[in-house]
Tab-separated table of C-alpha atoms in Angstrom:
chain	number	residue	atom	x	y	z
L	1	UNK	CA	86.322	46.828	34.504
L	2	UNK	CA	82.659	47.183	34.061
L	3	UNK	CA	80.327	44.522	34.640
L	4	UNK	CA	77.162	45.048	32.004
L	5	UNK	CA	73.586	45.358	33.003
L	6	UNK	CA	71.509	42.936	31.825
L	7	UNK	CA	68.488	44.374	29.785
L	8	UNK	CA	65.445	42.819	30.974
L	9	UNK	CA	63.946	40.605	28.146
L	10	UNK	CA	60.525	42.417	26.588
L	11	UNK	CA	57.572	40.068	26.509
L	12	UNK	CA	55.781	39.440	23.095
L	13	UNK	CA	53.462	40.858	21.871
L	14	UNK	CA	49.985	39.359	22.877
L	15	UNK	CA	47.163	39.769	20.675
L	16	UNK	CA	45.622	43.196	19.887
L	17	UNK	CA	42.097	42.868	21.748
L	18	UNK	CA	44.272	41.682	24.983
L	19	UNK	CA	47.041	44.640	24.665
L	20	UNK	CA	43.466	47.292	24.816
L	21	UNK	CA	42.140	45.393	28.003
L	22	UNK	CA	45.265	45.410	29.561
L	23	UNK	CA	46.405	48.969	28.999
L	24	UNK	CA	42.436	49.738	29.999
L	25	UNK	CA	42.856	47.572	33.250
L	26	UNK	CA	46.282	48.760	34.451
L	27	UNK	CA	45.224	52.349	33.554
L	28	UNK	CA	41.538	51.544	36.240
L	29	UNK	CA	43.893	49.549	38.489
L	30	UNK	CA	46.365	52.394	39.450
L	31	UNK	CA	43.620	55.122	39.530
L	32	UNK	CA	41.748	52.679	41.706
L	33	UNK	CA	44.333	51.657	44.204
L	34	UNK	CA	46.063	55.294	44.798
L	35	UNK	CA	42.699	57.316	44.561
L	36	UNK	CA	40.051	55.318	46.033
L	37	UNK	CA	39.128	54.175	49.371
L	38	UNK	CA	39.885	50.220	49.582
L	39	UNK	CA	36.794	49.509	50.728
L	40	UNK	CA	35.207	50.649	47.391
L	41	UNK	CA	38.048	48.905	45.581
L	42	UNK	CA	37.095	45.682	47.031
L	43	UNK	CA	33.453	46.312	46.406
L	44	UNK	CA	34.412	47.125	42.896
L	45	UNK	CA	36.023	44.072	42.406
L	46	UNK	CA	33.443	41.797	44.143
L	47	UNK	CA	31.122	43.398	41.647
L	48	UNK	CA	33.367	42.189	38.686
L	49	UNK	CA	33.677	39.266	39.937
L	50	UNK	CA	29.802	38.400	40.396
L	51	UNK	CA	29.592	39.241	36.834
L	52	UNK	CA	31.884	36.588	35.215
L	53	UNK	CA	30.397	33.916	33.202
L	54	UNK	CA	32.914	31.181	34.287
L	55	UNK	CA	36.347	30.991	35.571
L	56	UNK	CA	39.438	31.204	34.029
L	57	UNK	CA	41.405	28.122	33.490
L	58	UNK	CA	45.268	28.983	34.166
L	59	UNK	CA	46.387	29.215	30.483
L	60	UNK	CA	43.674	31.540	29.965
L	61	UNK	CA	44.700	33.850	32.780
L	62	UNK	CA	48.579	32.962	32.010
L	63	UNK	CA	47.582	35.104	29.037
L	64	UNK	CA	45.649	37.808	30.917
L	65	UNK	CA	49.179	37.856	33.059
L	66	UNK	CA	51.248	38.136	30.214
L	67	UNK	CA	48.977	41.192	28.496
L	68	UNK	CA	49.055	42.991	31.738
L	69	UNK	CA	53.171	42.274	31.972
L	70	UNK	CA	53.270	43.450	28.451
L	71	UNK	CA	51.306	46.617	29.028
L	72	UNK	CA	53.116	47.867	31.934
L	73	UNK	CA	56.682	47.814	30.080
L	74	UNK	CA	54.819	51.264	28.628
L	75	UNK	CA	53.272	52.453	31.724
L	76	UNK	CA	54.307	55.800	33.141
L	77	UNK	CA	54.778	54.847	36.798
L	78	UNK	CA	55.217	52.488	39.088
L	79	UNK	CA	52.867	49.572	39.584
L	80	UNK	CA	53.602	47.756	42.576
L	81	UNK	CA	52.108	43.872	43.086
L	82	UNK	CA	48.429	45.347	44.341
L	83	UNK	CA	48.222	47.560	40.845
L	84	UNK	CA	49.219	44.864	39.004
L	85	UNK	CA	47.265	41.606	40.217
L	86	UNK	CA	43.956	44.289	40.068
L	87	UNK	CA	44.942	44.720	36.361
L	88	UNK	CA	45.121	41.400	35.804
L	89	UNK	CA	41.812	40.329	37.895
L	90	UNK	CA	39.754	43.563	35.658
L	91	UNK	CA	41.101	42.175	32.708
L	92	UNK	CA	39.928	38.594	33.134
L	93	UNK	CA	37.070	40.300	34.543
L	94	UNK	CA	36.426	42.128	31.438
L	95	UNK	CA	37.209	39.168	29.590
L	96	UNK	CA	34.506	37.738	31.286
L	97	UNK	CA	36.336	35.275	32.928
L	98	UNK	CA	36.732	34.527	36.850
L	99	UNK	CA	39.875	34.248	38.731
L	100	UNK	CA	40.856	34.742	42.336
L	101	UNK	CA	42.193	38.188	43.377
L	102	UNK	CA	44.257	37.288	46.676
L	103	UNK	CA	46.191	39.621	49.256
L	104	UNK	CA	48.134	38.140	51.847
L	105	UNK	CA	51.509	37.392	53.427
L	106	UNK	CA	54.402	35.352	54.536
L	107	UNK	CA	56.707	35.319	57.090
L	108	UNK	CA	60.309	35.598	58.271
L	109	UNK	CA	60.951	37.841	56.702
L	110	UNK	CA	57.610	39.489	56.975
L	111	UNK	CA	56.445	40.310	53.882
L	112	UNK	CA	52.556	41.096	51.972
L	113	UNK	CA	51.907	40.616	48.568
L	114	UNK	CA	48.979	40.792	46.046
L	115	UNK	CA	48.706	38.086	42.832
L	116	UNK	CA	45.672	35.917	41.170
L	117	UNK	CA	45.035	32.530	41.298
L	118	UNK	CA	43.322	29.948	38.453
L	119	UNK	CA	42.290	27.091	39.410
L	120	UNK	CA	43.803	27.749	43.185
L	121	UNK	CA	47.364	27.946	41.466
L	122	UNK	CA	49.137	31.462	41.575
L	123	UNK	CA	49.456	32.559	38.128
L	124	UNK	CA	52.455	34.519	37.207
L	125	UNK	CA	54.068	34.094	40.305
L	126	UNK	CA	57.519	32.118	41.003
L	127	UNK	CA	57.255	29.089	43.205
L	128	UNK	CA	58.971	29.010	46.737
L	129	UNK	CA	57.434	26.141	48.618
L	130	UNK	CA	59.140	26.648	51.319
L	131	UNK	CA	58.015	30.115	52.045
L	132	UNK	CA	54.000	30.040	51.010
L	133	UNK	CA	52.490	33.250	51.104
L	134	UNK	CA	49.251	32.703	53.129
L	135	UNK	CA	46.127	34.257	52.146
L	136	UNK	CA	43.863	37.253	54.158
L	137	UNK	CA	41.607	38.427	51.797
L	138	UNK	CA	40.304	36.154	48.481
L	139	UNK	CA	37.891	37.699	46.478
């Protein structure tokens, strides 16, 4: 007996203006993190990040999330957590909105990870309390 595979659930649709920043941002995210050095990624993104007008709230970058999630259902390789928070901090960038870019860690088990924060709240990310990633870099 076969046990079926459950078919990941597509995300709508978000709105057309959103779908072309986050293709344009995953697209500048991937380049970025497998062709550049990460010191001019960084620079690149404290750049974008000088440039906002104001920061995002966390419904607005709930929807810069969602974009990005929606994009990468199309995108031809893998994008790991560091490709995909940088898509999602360039496209609220572009958006001109602020939002945290953070890289960090947890332990036992040892693990890093990459996601954005509104409003010092992860977006996009599930909540485990009891294992808090802790935060190296915050730009």
């Amino acid at each position: 007996m076969s046990i079926p595979m459950a078919v990941p659930a597509r995300t709508a649709r978000p709105p057309l203006p959103d779908r072309f920043v986050a293709i344009a941002a995953l697209a500048l995210a991937t380049t970025l993190v497998q062709a550049a050095p990460l010191r001019g990624t960084l620079a690149l993104a404290r750049t974008a990040k000088r440039c906002t007008r104001r920061p995002a709230t966390a419904v607005e970058a709930g929807r810069v999330v969602a974009a990005r999630d929606w994009a990468s259902q199309f995108f031809p390789s893998r994008a790991a957590c560091l490709e995909m928070s940088l898509a999602a901090f360039i496209a609220s960038a572009l958006h001109g909105k602020a939002v945290d870019w953070c890289i960090g860690c947890r332990f036992d088990p040892c693990e890093s990870h990459a996601w954005i924060e509104a409003d010092t709240q992860p977006v996009g990310e599930p909540n485990t309390p009891d294992r808090p990633f802790h935060v190296t870099l915050r730009i």
